[in-house]
Amino acid sequence: MRMFGMLGLVLALVIVGLLARKQLTATANPALPAVPGAASPAPGEAPANAPAQVQQVQQVQTQVKEALDAAAQARKMPDDN
């Protein structure tokens, strides 16, 4: 009976491993939709609006950091006097 349990476990692990590998290969190379009339950047070339995107990401990071800092501070309890 133990052999069937081990065999079932190994079979389940193989199936999960195959599904995980398939999922990872599907997300590693996403297919980009073609936009008519839009020139695609060359591989390794940054898009034209890269500085704007960098600035936007930095602003979001700052906002998240401020929100986390505010949440981490202990709440002041009101006096019961």
Coordinates of C-alpha atoms in Angstrom, one line a residue:
M1 CA 0.0 0.0 0.0
R2 CA 2.9 2.4 0.8
M3 CA 4.2 1.8 -2.7
F4 CA 1.0 3.1 -4.3
G5 CA 1.1 6.2 -2.0
M6 CA 4.6 7.0 -3.0
L7 CA 3.9 6.3 -6.7
G8 CA 0.9 8.7 -6.5
L9 CA 3.0 11.3 -4.7
V10 CA 5.8 11.1 -7.4
L11 CA 3.2 11.3 -10.1
A12 CA 1.6 14.4 -8.6
L13 CA 5.0 16.0 -8.3
V14 CA 5.8 15.3 -11.9
I15 CA 2.5 16.8 -13.1
V16 CA 3.0 19.9 -10.9
G17 CA 6.6 20.3 -12.2
L18 CA 5.5 20.0 -15.8
L19 CA 2.7 22.6 -15.3
A20 CA 5.1 25.0 -13.5
R21 CA 7.6 24.7 -16.3
K22 CA 5.0 25.3 -18.9
Q23 CA 3.7 28.4 -17.0
L24 CA 7.2 29.8 -16.6
T25 CA 8.1 29.4 -20.2
A26 CA 4.8 31.1 -21.2
T27 CA 5.5 34.1 -19.0
A28 CA 9.2 34.3 -19.9
N29 CA 8.6 35.3 -23.5
P30 CA 5.3 37.1 -23.7
A31 CA 4.0 37.9 -27.2
L32 CA 3.7 41.6 -27.7
P33 CA 0.7 42.7 -29.8
A34 CA 1.5 44.4 -33.0
V35 CA 0.3 48.0 -33.2
P36 CA -0.2 49.2 -36.7
G37 CA 1.8 52.3 -37.5
A38 CA 3.9 52.1 -34.4
A39 CA 7.6 51.5 -34.7
S40 CA 8.9 49.0 -32.2
P41 CA 12.2 49.8 -30.5
A42 CA 15.3 47.8 -31.3
P43 CA 16.2 45.1 -28.8
G44 CA 18.2 46.7 -26.0
E45 CA 17.0 50.2 -26.9
A46 CA 15.1 52.1 -24.3
P47 CA 11.7 53.6 -25.3
A48 CA 11.5 57.3 -26.0
N49 CA 9.5 58.1 -22.8
A50 CA 11.9 56.2 -20.5
P51 CA 12.9 59.3 -18.4
A52 CA 9.2 60.0 -17.8
Q53 CA 8.6 56.4 -16.8
V54 CA 11.6 56.5 -14.4
Q55 CA 10.3 59.7 -12.8
Q56 CA 6.9 58.2 -12.4
V57 CA 8.2 55.0 -10.8
Q58 CA 10.3 57.1 -8.4
Q59 CA 7.2 59.2 -7.4
V60 CA 5.3 56.0 -6.7
Q61 CA 8.1 54.6 -4.7
T62 CA 8.2 57.7 -2.6
Q63 CA 4.5 57.6 -2.1
V64 CA 4.6 54.0 -1.0
K65 CA 7.5 54.7 1.4
E66 CA 5.6 57.6 3.0
A67 CA 2.5 55.5 3.4
L68 CA 4.5 52.6 4.9
D69 CA 6.2 55.0 7.3
A70 CA 2.9 56.5 8.3
A71 CA 1.4 53.1 8.9
A72 CA 4.4 51.9 10.9
Q73 CA 4.2 54.8 13.4
A74 CA 2.4 54.0 16.6
R75 CA -1.1 55.4 16.8
K76 CA -1.5 58.0 19.5
M77 CA -4.1 57.0 22.0
P78 CA -6.4 59.8 23.2
D79 CA -6.4 60.6 26.9
D80 CA -9.4 59.5 28.9
N81 CA -9.2 62.6 31.2

